Amino acid sequence: MKQHFIDNRWVAPASGESIPVIDPSDGQAFEAIARGNETDVERAVKAARRAYEGAWGKLSAAERGRLLMKLSIRLQEHQEELAQLEGRDCGKPMKQARADAAAIVRYFEFYAGAADKLHGDTIPYQAGYTVLTLREPHGVTAHIVPWNYPMQIFGRCVGGALAAGNTCVVKPAEDACLSILRVAELAAEVGFPEGALNIVTGYGHEAGDLLVKHPDIDHVSFTGSPSIGKVVVRAAAEHHTPVTLELGGKSPQVVFDDADIDAMLPVVVNAIVQNAGQTCSAGSRLLVQRGAYEKVLDRLGQLFSKLRVGSSQMDLDCGPLIRKTQQERVAGFLSDARSDKIAIVAQGSIDSKSPASGFYQAPTLLRDVPPQHRLAQEEVFGPVLAAMPFDDEVEAIRLANGTDYGLVASVWTNDGARQLRMARAIRSGQVFINNYGAGGGVELPFGGVKASGHGREKGFEALYGFTVLKTIAIRHG
């Protein structure tokens, strides 16, 4: 059984209980993790507080940056090991798991360099005064990390929090946390002070709930569903704890008649197939101007029909979904599509060598999805792409903004003025023009509006969220 990692050491769960770790590729348990309770959470928070008031808090920004860079280098040395852990734990094709392992290296490299670049300002004021601002860490930050991208999301939130001077308690998802535990162990090996980084595993409704409610937590970072996001905000509000939320999306890819179809097609496929569609920023809605609609669907259908699904080690286009209940959820959406006579343009195939007990779903392209249908409104979190036509910019904007979400969007057009009009009109945290995702973009601020959450992670902007601004006014005559 993998234990908690607190104060730079492995700690057995106070209850003695564990949770099985299931390999999505075959549905079988291959490991177990500690089931955290109130005692475990309390121990981790106290360790983080001691470190904040002690060894970690006494480090200069430059010294924090050096430790973060040491960790980045160590993660790079263990990149393949981490990818193998992530692949089996999440069911990702190995090429995706390796990309995630490379991304966490980059996150800690970026925040290592940013640690001593976080400055305050001086403010011109009345004669006889000097006014300045300082950016100070919150203190002890809590991080609830989901199962779809454990390493990447850990890197983007914990890397920024540590760079800003906070200490961290992390509760990873019970479905996938082995890579995060290994990263914490590597942090201890490179010299992180005891208590700077602590991992408590367990169920969200137990350990996670206790962590966000804890009175000694100074900031909460949560990535997950809108429904649980509301629970987190209510719990944190009891102690006026600030919260950063990233809650998913129903992201549109808007394709105009003049778009470069050859460039667009592989990007659209990857945006819904990556991680089996279990991506908050998945491009799950395809809005195509009517003049190009049939051509795009015909060519896109050809690509979908060639997609293959298999186990992590088979390293095909798509891996399994994370668990049986997620597989059933996606199947339920497709059952609704059949019942409502929504046409399937094309589907990929599940490789015959895939274990029958794995949680597989063939990528599916649907056409003429009504804008108010649940397939166009709700986050499927599976490899299902809903296509619909539009006539003009006005209708494209209405459809793009026509969900509760606002995380990511893309616009495909060669008309420069239209690019800017659409980018300004779409309500979304990120808008990509003639691309989608910009290759991950560690440097690019990320977050949503509406039901997609609030606050920003990634890039230098994240450091502002992980600090508190203090104003100092000095009267000297």
Short mmCIF file of C-alpha atoms in Angstrom, two decimals:
data_model
loop_
_atom_site.label_atom_id
_atom_site.label_comp_id
_atom_site.label_asym_id
_atom_site.label_seq_id
_atom_site.Cartn_x
_atom_site.Cartn_y
_atom_site.Cartn_z
CA MET A 1 0.00 0.00 0.00
CA LYS A 2 1.18 3.50 -0.88
CA GLN A 3 1.07 5.63 2.27
CA HIS A 4 0.61 9.37 2.72
CA PHE A 5 3.70 11.52 2.23
CA ILE A 6 3.95 14.02 5.10
CA ASP A 7 7.01 15.81 6.51
CA ASN A 8 9.22 14.16 3.86
CA ARG A 9 8.37 10.65 4.99
CA TRP A 10 5.85 7.91 4.31
CA VAL A 11 3.07 7.89 6.88
CA ALA A 12 0.59 5.07 7.40
CA PRO A 13 -3.12 6.06 7.42
CA ALA A 14 -4.46 6.58 10.92
CA SER A 15 -7.40 4.29 10.14
CA GLY A 16 -5.24 1.54 8.70
CA GLU A 17 -7.62 1.45 5.71
CA SER A 18 -6.75 1.54 2.04
CA ILE A 19 -8.36 2.12 -1.37
CA PRO A 20 -7.65 -0.17 -4.35
CA VAL A 21 -5.95 1.37 -7.39
CA ILE A 22 -7.57 0.15 -10.61
CA ASP A 23 -5.85 -0.07 -13.99
CA PRO A 24 -8.43 1.30 -16.47
CA SER A 25 -6.88 -0.76 -19.26
CA ASP A 26 -8.01 -4.06 -17.72
CA GLY A 27 -10.23 -3.08 -14.79
CA GLN A 28 -7.97 -4.88 -12.30
CA ALA A 29 -6.50 -3.62 -9.01
CA PHE A 30 -2.70 -3.45 -9.04
CA GLU A 31 -1.92 -1.29 -6.00
CA ALA A 32 -3.59 0.34 -3.00
CA ILE A 33 -3.41 3.83 -1.50
CA ALA A 34 -3.99 5.11 2.02
CA ARG A 35 -7.53 6.16 2.91
CA GLY A 36 -7.05 9.49 4.63
CA ASN A 37 -9.15 10.74 7.52
CA GLU A 38 -9.25 13.73 9.89
CA THR A 39 -6.11 12.65 11.75
CA ASP A 40 -4.10 12.40 8.53
CA VAL A 41 -5.31 15.78 7.22
CA GLU A 42 -4.56 17.44 10.56
CA ARG A 43 -1.05 16.01 10.57
CA ALA A 44 -0.37 17.27 7.03
CA VAL A 45 -1.70 20.77 7.69
CA LYS A 46 0.34 21.08 10.88
CA ALA A 47 3.46 19.95 9.00
CA ALA A 48 2.83 22.56 6.32
CA ARG A 49 2.30 25.29 8.92
CA ARG A 50 5.55 24.41 10.70
CA ALA A 51 7.43 24.58 7.41
CA TYR A 52 5.83 27.90 6.47
CA GLU A 53 6.76 29.45 9.81
CA GLY A 54 10.12 27.69 9.80
CA ALA A 55 12.55 26.33 7.22
CA TRP A 56 10.57 27.01 4.02
CA GLY A 57 9.37 30.42 5.14
CA LYS A 58 12.93 31.50 5.94
CA LEU A 59 14.20 30.77 2.43
CA SER A 60 14.77 33.68 0.09
CA ALA A 61 12.92 33.71 -3.22
CA ALA A 62 16.17 32.84 -5.01
CA GLU A 63 16.70 29.84 -2.72
CA ARG A 64 13.15 28.62 -3.37
CA GLY A 65 13.82 28.94 -7.08
CA ARG A 66 16.99 26.85 -6.82
CA LEU A 67 15.10 24.05 -5.06
CA LEU A 68 12.35 24.13 -7.66
CA MET A 69 14.98 23.90 -10.41
CA LYS A 70 16.62 20.95 -8.65
CA LEU A 71 13.24 19.25 -8.61
CA SER A 72 12.71 20.00 -12.29
CA ILE A 73 16.05 18.39 -13.13
CA ARG A 74 15.28 15.35 -10.97
CA LEU A 75 11.87 14.98 -12.60
CA GLN A 76 13.53 15.04 -16.00
CA GLU A 77 15.87 12.27 -14.89
CA HIS A 78 12.85 10.19 -13.84
CA GLN A 79 10.63 11.20 -16.75
CA GLU A 80 10.09 7.69 -18.13
CA GLU A 81 9.36 6.26 -14.68
CA LEU A 82 6.75 8.96 -14.09
CA ALA A 83 5.23 8.38 -17.53
CA GLN A 84 4.88 4.66 -16.83
CA LEU A 85 3.14 5.40 -13.51
CA GLU A 86 0.79 7.90 -15.17
CA GLY A 87 0.05 5.59 -18.10
CA ARG A 88 -1.04 2.68 -15.96
CA ASP A 89 -2.81 4.76 -13.31
CA CYS A 90 -4.84 6.82 -15.82
CA GLY A 91 -4.97 4.46 -18.80
CA LYS A 92 -3.35 7.04 -21.07
CA PRO A 93 -1.57 5.98 -24.27
CA MET A 94 2.12 6.18 -23.48
CA LYS A 95 2.74 9.05 -25.88
CA GLN A 96 0.28 11.13 -23.85
CA ALA A 97 1.74 9.98 -20.53
CA ARG A 98 5.21 10.95 -21.75
CA ALA A 99 3.94 14.36 -22.80
CA ASP A 100 2.51 14.85 -19.30
CA ALA A 101 5.84 13.85 -17.73
CA ALA A 102 7.60 16.39 -19.94
CA ALA A 103 5.04 19.04 -18.97
CA ILE A 104 5.60 18.72 -15.22
CA VAL A 105 9.33 19.15 -15.81
CA ARG A 106 8.58 22.37 -17.67
CA TYR A 107 6.18 23.66 -14.99
CA PHE A 108 8.79 23.41 -12.25
CA GLU A 109 11.46 24.84 -14.56
CA PHE A 110 9.21 27.82 -15.34
CA TYR A 111 8.27 28.52 -11.72
CA ALA A 112 11.85 28.04 -10.59
CA GLY A 113 12.81 30.94 -12.83
CA ALA A 114 9.81 33.02 -11.75
CA ALA A 115 10.28 32.68 -7.99
CA ASP A 116 12.50 35.76 -7.59
CA LYS A 117 10.75 37.81 -10.29
CA LEU A 118 7.56 38.43 -8.31
CA HIS A 119 7.78 42.12 -7.43
CA GLY A 120 5.68 44.74 -5.71
CA ASP A 121 5.40 48.37 -6.84
CA THR A 122 5.90 51.88 -5.58
CA ILE A 123 2.91 54.20 -5.98
CA PRO A 124 3.23 57.98 -6.53
CA TYR A 125 1.21 59.62 -3.75
CA GLN A 126 0.99 62.83 -1.71
CA ALA A 127 4.08 64.80 -0.82
CA GLY A 128 5.70 63.47 2.31
CA TYR A 129 4.65 59.85 1.67
CA THR A 130 6.32 56.84 0.14
CA VAL A 131 3.84 54.08 -0.70
CA LEU A 132 4.84 50.60 -1.76
CA THR A 133 3.20 47.21 -2.26
CA LEU A 134 4.46 43.78 -1.34
CA ARG A 135 3.32 40.41 -2.68
CA GLU A 136 3.27 37.93 0.18
CA PRO A 137 2.33 34.23 0.17
CA HIS A 138 -1.03 33.19 1.57
CA GLY A 139 0.62 30.66 3.87
CA VAL A 140 -0.60 27.06 3.72
CA THR A 141 -2.35 26.23 0.45
CA ALA A 142 -4.58 23.23 -0.26
CA HIS A 143 -4.71 21.63 -3.70
CA ILE A 144 -7.40 19.22 -4.88
CA VAL A 145 -5.98 17.57 -8.01
CA PRO A 146 -8.20 15.53 -10.39
CA TRP A 147 -7.48 12.19 -12.05
CA ASN A 148 -7.34 13.21 -15.70
CA TYR A 149 -3.97 15.02 -15.66
CA PRO A 150 -2.42 14.42 -12.22
CA MET A 151 1.13 15.49 -13.06
CA GLN A 152 0.23 18.45 -15.24
CA ILE A 153 -2.31 19.93 -12.83
CA PHE A 154 -0.04 19.27 -9.85
CA GLY A 155 2.74 21.12 -11.68
CA ARG A 156 0.65 24.13 -12.61
CA CYS A 157 -0.88 24.74 -9.18
CA VAL A 158 1.71 23.41 -6.73
CA GLY A 159 4.63 24.80 -8.74
CA GLY A 160 3.15 28.29 -8.64
CA ALA A 161 2.18 28.07 -4.98
CA LEU A 162 5.66 26.96 -3.89
CA ALA A 163 7.37 29.58 -6.06
CA ALA A 164 5.29 32.28 -4.35
CA GLY A 165 6.45 31.05 -0.93
CA ASN A 166 3.49 28.97 0.23
CA THR A 167 3.66 25.48 1.66
CA CYS A 168 1.28 22.88 0.25
CA VAL A 169 -1.06 20.06 1.22
CA VAL A 170 -2.26 18.10 -1.80
CA LYS A 171 -5.21 15.71 -2.00
CA PRO A 172 -4.97 13.92 -5.34
CA ALA A 173 -7.91 12.01 -6.82
CA GLU A 174 -8.28 8.50 -5.46
CA ASP A 175 -8.43 7.21 -9.06
CA ALA A 176 -4.93 8.37 -10.01
CA CYS A 177 -2.29 9.65 -7.61
CA LEU A 178 0.78 7.40 -7.91
CA SER A 179 2.81 9.84 -10.00
CA ILE A 180 2.12 12.69 -7.55
CA LEU A 181 3.32 10.59 -4.62
CA ARG A 182 6.52 9.85 -6.49
CA VAL A 183 7.05 13.54 -7.30
CA ALA A 184 6.74 14.41 -3.59
CA GLU A 185 9.31 11.76 -2.75
CA LEU A 186 11.70 13.21 -5.35
CA ALA A 187 11.17 16.71 -3.88
CA ALA A 188 12.34 15.43 -0.50
CA GLU A 189 15.37 13.82 -2.14
CA VAL A 190 16.53 17.12 -3.69
CA GLY A 191 16.33 18.98 -0.37
CA PHE A 192 12.83 20.36 0.14
CA PRO A 193 12.42 21.13 3.86
CA GLU A 194 10.14 18.86 5.85
CA GLY A 195 6.51 19.91 5.54
CA ALA A 196 6.93 22.12 2.47
CA LEU A 197 5.05 19.59 0.31
CA ASN A 198 2.61 17.05 1.77
CA ILE A 199 0.34 14.51 0.07
CA VAL A 200 -2.75 13.02 1.71
CA THR A 201 -4.58 10.41 -0.36
CA GLY A 202 -8.17 9.30 0.05
CA TYR A 203 -11.71 9.97 -1.07
CA GLY A 204 -12.82 13.46 -2.00
CA HIS A 205 -15.85 13.38 0.28
CA GLU A 206 -13.62 12.39 3.21
CA ALA A 207 -10.03 13.68 3.08
CA GLY A 208 -10.78 16.31 0.42
CA ASP A 209 -13.76 17.71 2.29
CA LEU A 210 -11.80 17.86 5.54
CA LEU A 211 -8.93 19.65 3.86
CA VAL A 212 -10.95 22.47 2.26
CA LYS A 213 -12.86 22.98 5.52
CA HIS A 214 -9.74 23.14 7.65
CA PRO A 215 -9.44 26.45 9.55
CA ASP A 216 -5.66 26.62 9.05
CA ILE A 217 -5.79 26.50 5.25
CA ASP A 218 -5.13 29.92 3.71
CA HIS A 219 -6.00 29.25 0.06
CA VAL A 220 -7.67 26.42 -1.90
CA SER A 221 -6.98 25.43 -5.49
CA PHE A 222 -9.58 23.04 -6.94
CA THR A 223 -9.94 21.43 -10.37
CA GLY A 224 -13.03 19.32 -10.96
CA SER A 225 -16.72 19.43 -11.74
CA PRO A 226 -18.98 22.50 -11.29
CA SER A 227 -21.14 20.62 -8.77
CA ILE A 228 -18.20 19.78 -6.51
CA GLY A 229 -16.79 23.24 -7.09
CA LYS A 230 -19.86 24.68 -5.40
CA VAL A 231 -19.31 22.35 -2.44
CA VAL A 232 -15.69 23.48 -2.18
CA VAL A 233 -16.60 27.18 -2.26
CA ARG A 234 -19.25 26.75 0.44
CA ALA A 235 -16.86 24.81 2.65
CA ALA A 236 -14.03 27.32 2.22
CA ALA A 237 -16.39 30.23 2.86
CA GLU A 238 -16.80 29.09 6.47
CA HIS A 239 -13.33 30.50 7.16
CA HIS A 240 -13.29 33.12 4.35
CA THR A 241 -10.66 31.09 2.54
CA PRO A 242 -10.01 32.29 -1.04
CA VAL A 243 -10.49 29.69 -3.76
CA THR A 244 -9.24 29.24 -7.32
CA LEU A 245 -11.63 27.06 -9.35
CA GLU A 246 -11.14 25.35 -12.71
CA LEU A 247 -14.37 23.50 -13.41
CA GLY A 248 -14.43 22.23 -16.96
CA GLY A 249 -16.02 23.29 -20.19
CA LYS A 250 -18.02 22.59 -23.30
CA SER A 251 -15.53 24.24 -25.61
CA PRO A 252 -16.46 25.22 -29.18
CA GLN A 253 -14.31 25.05 -32.29
CA VAL A 254 -15.83 27.55 -34.73
CA VAL A 255 -15.00 26.88 -38.38
CA PHE A 256 -15.81 29.44 -41.10
CA ASP A 257 -16.07 28.76 -44.83
CA ASP A 258 -12.67 30.34 -45.50
CA ALA A 259 -10.79 28.22 -42.94
CA ASP A 260 -7.78 26.10 -43.86
CA ILE A 261 -9.54 22.73 -43.64
CA ASP A 262 -6.35 20.70 -44.05
CA ALA A 263 -4.76 22.43 -41.07
CA MET A 264 -7.93 22.33 -38.98
CA LEU A 265 -8.96 18.66 -39.24
CA PRO A 266 -6.13 16.93 -37.30
CA VAL A 267 -6.31 19.59 -34.58
CA VAL A 268 -10.06 19.09 -34.14
CA VAL A 269 -9.59 15.32 -33.86
CA ASN A 270 -6.80 15.60 -31.31
CA ALA A 271 -8.76 18.11 -29.22
CA ILE A 272 -11.51 15.56 -28.53
CA VAL A 273 -9.50 12.32 -28.61
CA GLN A 274 -6.66 13.41 -26.32
CA ASN A 275 -6.92 11.56 -23.00
CA ALA A 276 -10.07 9.84 -24.34
CA GLY A 277 -11.90 13.17 -24.22
CA GLN A 278 -11.43 13.35 -20.44
CA THR A 279 -10.12 16.89 -20.66
CA CYS A 280 -11.70 20.01 -19.19
CA SER A 281 -10.67 21.97 -22.27
CA ALA A 282 -11.65 19.28 -24.79
CA GLY A 283 -12.96 20.74 -28.05
CA SER A 284 -16.28 18.92 -27.69
CA ARG A 285 -18.47 21.13 -29.91
CA LEU A 286 -17.77 21.69 -33.60
CA LEU A 287 -19.57 24.68 -35.12
CA VAL A 288 -19.16 24.81 -38.92
CA GLN A 289 -20.43 27.46 -41.33
CA ARG A 290 -23.03 25.90 -43.57
CA GLY A 291 -21.05 26.32 -46.80
CA ALA A 292 -18.27 24.06 -45.47
CA TYR A 293 -20.38 21.82 -43.22
CA GLU A 294 -20.78 18.75 -45.43
CA LYS A 295 -17.20 18.84 -46.66
CA VAL A 296 -15.83 19.10 -43.11
CA LEU A 297 -18.03 16.29 -41.78
CA ASP A 298 -17.15 14.01 -44.68
CA ARG A 299 -13.42 14.43 -44.18
CA LEU A 300 -13.67 14.40 -40.39
CA GLY A 301 -15.69 11.18 -40.56
CA GLN A 302 -12.90 9.54 -42.55
CA LEU A 303 -10.43 10.44 -39.82
CA PHE A 304 -12.71 9.27 -37.00
CA SER A 305 -13.27 5.90 -38.67
CA LYS A 306 -9.51 5.26 -38.58
CA LEU A 307 -9.10 5.98 -34.85
CA ARG A 308 -8.12 3.00 -32.72
CA VAL A 309 -8.63 2.48 -29.00
CA GLY A 310 -6.56 0.24 -26.74
CA SER A 311 -4.63 -0.16 -23.53
CA SER A 312 -2.03 2.28 -22.30
CA GLN A 313 0.88 0.12 -23.44
CA MET A 314 -0.63 -0.39 -26.91
CA ASP A 315 -0.13 3.37 -27.35
CA LEU A 316 -2.91 3.88 -29.89
CA ASP A 317 -4.98 6.99 -30.61
CA CYS A 318 -7.14 6.64 -27.51
CA GLY A 319 -6.93 4.83 -24.19
CA PRO A 320 -9.69 3.69 -21.82
CA LEU A 321 -11.90 5.89 -19.69
CA ILE A 322 -10.86 6.17 -16.06
CA ARG A 323 -13.49 3.91 -14.47
CA LYS A 324 -16.55 1.79 -15.17
CA THR A 325 -18.98 4.50 -14.04
CA GLN A 326 -17.40 6.96 -16.48
CA GLN A 327 -17.74 4.42 -19.28
CA GLU A 328 -21.42 4.01 -18.40
CA ARG A 329 -21.91 7.78 -18.29
CA VAL A 330 -20.54 8.26 -21.81
CA ALA A 331 -22.59 5.31 -23.06
CA GLY A 332 -25.65 7.01 -21.60
CA PHE A 333 -25.05 10.13 -23.69
CA LEU A 334 -24.76 8.03 -26.84
CA SER A 335 -27.90 6.12 -25.92
CA ASP A 336 -29.72 9.47 -25.73
CA ALA A 337 -28.35 10.36 -29.15
CA ARG A 338 -29.78 7.18 -30.63
CA SER A 339 -33.12 7.69 -28.90
CA ASP A 340 -33.33 11.25 -30.22
CA LYS A 341 -32.29 10.16 -33.73
CA ILE A 342 -29.07 12.18 -33.73
CA ALA A 343 -26.98 10.75 -36.55
CA ILE A 344 -23.56 9.19 -36.00
CA VAL A 345 -21.23 10.23 -38.83
CA ALA A 346 -18.41 7.86 -37.86
CA GLN A 347 -16.88 5.93 -34.98
CA GLY A 348 -13.43 4.63 -34.26
CA SER A 349 -12.81 1.03 -33.23
CA ILE A 350 -11.67 -0.75 -30.09
CA ASP A 351 -8.68 -2.93 -30.90
CA SER A 352 -9.40 -6.64 -30.55
CA LYS A 353 -6.28 -7.05 -28.40
CA SER A 354 -7.66 -4.67 -25.76
CA PRO A 355 -8.58 -6.47 -22.51
CA ALA A 356 -12.32 -7.11 -22.45
CA SER A 357 -12.50 -5.90 -18.85
CA GLY A 358 -11.09 -2.46 -19.70
CA PHE A 359 -13.21 0.70 -19.77
CA TYR A 360 -13.13 1.49 -23.49
CA GLN A 361 -15.25 3.80 -25.63
CA ALA A 362 -14.91 4.27 -29.38
CA PRO A 363 -14.51 7.93 -30.46
CA THR A 364 -17.79 9.12 -31.95
CA LEU A 365 -18.68 11.97 -34.31
CA LEU A 366 -22.32 13.17 -34.20
CA ARG A 367 -23.95 15.59 -36.61
CA ASP A 368 -26.82 18.09 -36.48
CA VAL A 369 -26.88 18.08 -32.70
CA PRO A 370 -29.61 20.48 -31.51
CA PRO A 371 -27.98 23.38 -29.63
CA GLN A 372 -30.11 22.77 -26.51
CA HIS A 373 -29.63 18.99 -26.44
CA ARG A 374 -27.63 17.69 -23.46
CA LEU A 375 -24.94 16.52 -25.91
CA ALA A 376 -24.41 20.18 -26.82
CA GLN A 377 -24.80 21.55 -23.30
CA GLU A 378 -23.28 19.09 -20.83
CA GLU A 379 -19.70 17.95 -20.39
CA VAL A 380 -19.56 14.34 -21.63
CA PHE A 381 -15.93 13.83 -20.59
CA GLY A 382 -15.44 11.22 -23.26
CA PRO A 383 -14.36 11.08 -26.93
CA VAL A 384 -17.67 12.38 -28.32
CA LEU A 385 -17.75 15.33 -30.74
CA ALA A 386 -21.06 17.15 -31.38
CA ALA A 387 -21.20 18.97 -34.73
CA MET A 388 -23.76 21.62 -35.75
CA PRO A 389 -24.00 24.17 -38.59
CA PHE A 390 -24.33 27.95 -38.47
CA ASP A 391 -25.03 30.62 -41.07
CA ASP A 392 -23.17 33.76 -40.03
CA GLU A 393 -21.04 35.40 -37.32
CA VAL A 394 -24.04 36.39 -35.25
CA GLU A 395 -25.27 32.81 -35.05
CA ALA A 396 -21.74 31.48 -34.47
CA ILE A 397 -21.30 33.78 -31.47
CA ARG A 398 -24.71 32.84 -30.09
CA LEU A 399 -23.92 29.14 -30.35
CA ALA A 400 -20.37 29.49 -29.01
CA ASN A 401 -21.67 31.37 -25.95
CA GLY A 402 -24.78 29.23 -25.63
CA THR A 403 -23.71 27.00 -22.73
CA ASP A 404 -23.08 27.53 -19.02
CA TYR A 405 -19.34 27.10 -19.64
CA GLY A 406 -16.57 29.41 -20.81
CA LEU A 407 -13.14 27.79 -20.61
CA VAL A 408 -11.58 27.51 -24.07
CA ALA A 409 -12.65 28.26 -27.65
CA SER A 410 -11.06 28.33 -31.07
CA VAL A 411 -11.88 30.18 -34.27
CA TRP A 412 -10.79 28.95 -37.69
CA THR A 413 -10.83 31.70 -40.34
CA ASN A 414 -8.34 33.56 -42.52
CA ASP A 415 -10.24 36.85 -42.16
CA GLY A 416 -8.14 38.96 -39.76
CA ALA A 417 -10.94 41.31 -38.78
CA ARG A 418 -13.28 38.38 -38.12
CA GLN A 419 -10.60 36.73 -35.97
CA LEU A 420 -10.55 39.74 -33.64
CA ARG A 421 -14.33 40.22 -33.64
CA MET A 422 -14.89 36.59 -32.68
CA ALA A 423 -12.10 36.52 -30.08
CA ARG A 424 -13.61 39.54 -28.35
CA ALA A 425 -17.21 38.31 -28.59
CA ILE A 426 -16.69 34.78 -27.27
CA ARG A 427 -16.95 34.54 -23.47
CA SER A 428 -14.07 32.27 -22.62
CA GLY A 429 -10.86 32.26 -20.61
CA GLN A 430 -8.79 31.36 -23.67
CA VAL A 431 -9.49 31.86 -27.38
CA PHE A 432 -7.21 30.31 -29.99
CA ILE A 433 -7.14 31.51 -33.58
CA ASN A 434 -6.36 28.85 -36.21
CA ASN A 435 -5.03 26.50 -33.54
CA TYR A 436 -6.24 24.85 -30.35
CA GLY A 437 -4.37 24.77 -27.06
CA ALA A 438 -1.10 26.21 -28.40
CA GLY A 439 0.70 23.00 -27.47
CA GLY A 440 -0.17 23.21 -23.79
CA GLY A 441 1.47 26.53 -23.08
CA VAL A 442 2.89 26.41 -19.53
CA GLU A 443 3.37 30.17 -19.86
CA LEU A 444 -0.25 30.91 -20.86
CA PRO A 445 -2.73 31.94 -18.11
CA PHE A 446 -5.53 29.37 -17.90
CA GLY A 447 -8.97 29.49 -16.34
CA GLY A 448 -12.59 30.11 -17.13
CA VAL A 449 -15.67 32.24 -16.76
CA LYS A 450 -19.26 31.31 -15.88
CA ALA A 451 -19.52 27.66 -14.76
CA SER A 452 -15.93 27.04 -15.84
CA GLY A 453 -14.71 28.70 -12.66
CA HIS A 454 -12.67 31.73 -11.66
CA GLY A 455 -9.07 32.64 -11.00
CA ARG A 456 -6.11 31.80 -13.23
CA GLU A 457 -3.45 29.12 -13.18
CA LYS A 458 -0.38 28.70 -15.38
CA GLY A 459 2.02 31.39 -16.44
CA PHE A 460 3.14 34.33 -14.34
CA GLU A 461 -0.49 35.27 -13.69
CA ALA A 462 -0.83 32.27 -11.36
CA LEU A 463 1.68 33.79 -8.97
CA TYR A 464 -0.66 36.71 -8.33
CA GLY A 465 -3.39 34.29 -7.27
CA PHE A 466 -1.04 32.55 -4.88
CA THR A 467 -0.07 35.80 -3.15
CA VAL A 468 -1.74 38.56 -1.14
CA LEU A 469 -1.03 42.19 -1.99
CA LYS A 470 -0.05 44.35 0.98
CA THR A 471 0.11 48.14 0.77
CA ILE A 472 2.56 50.02 3.00
CA ALA A 473 2.23 53.81 3.30
CA ILE A 474 5.17 55.60 4.99
CA ARG A 475 4.75 59.23 6.08
CA HIS A 476 8.14 60.86 6.45
CA GLY A 477 7.42 64.55 5.89
#
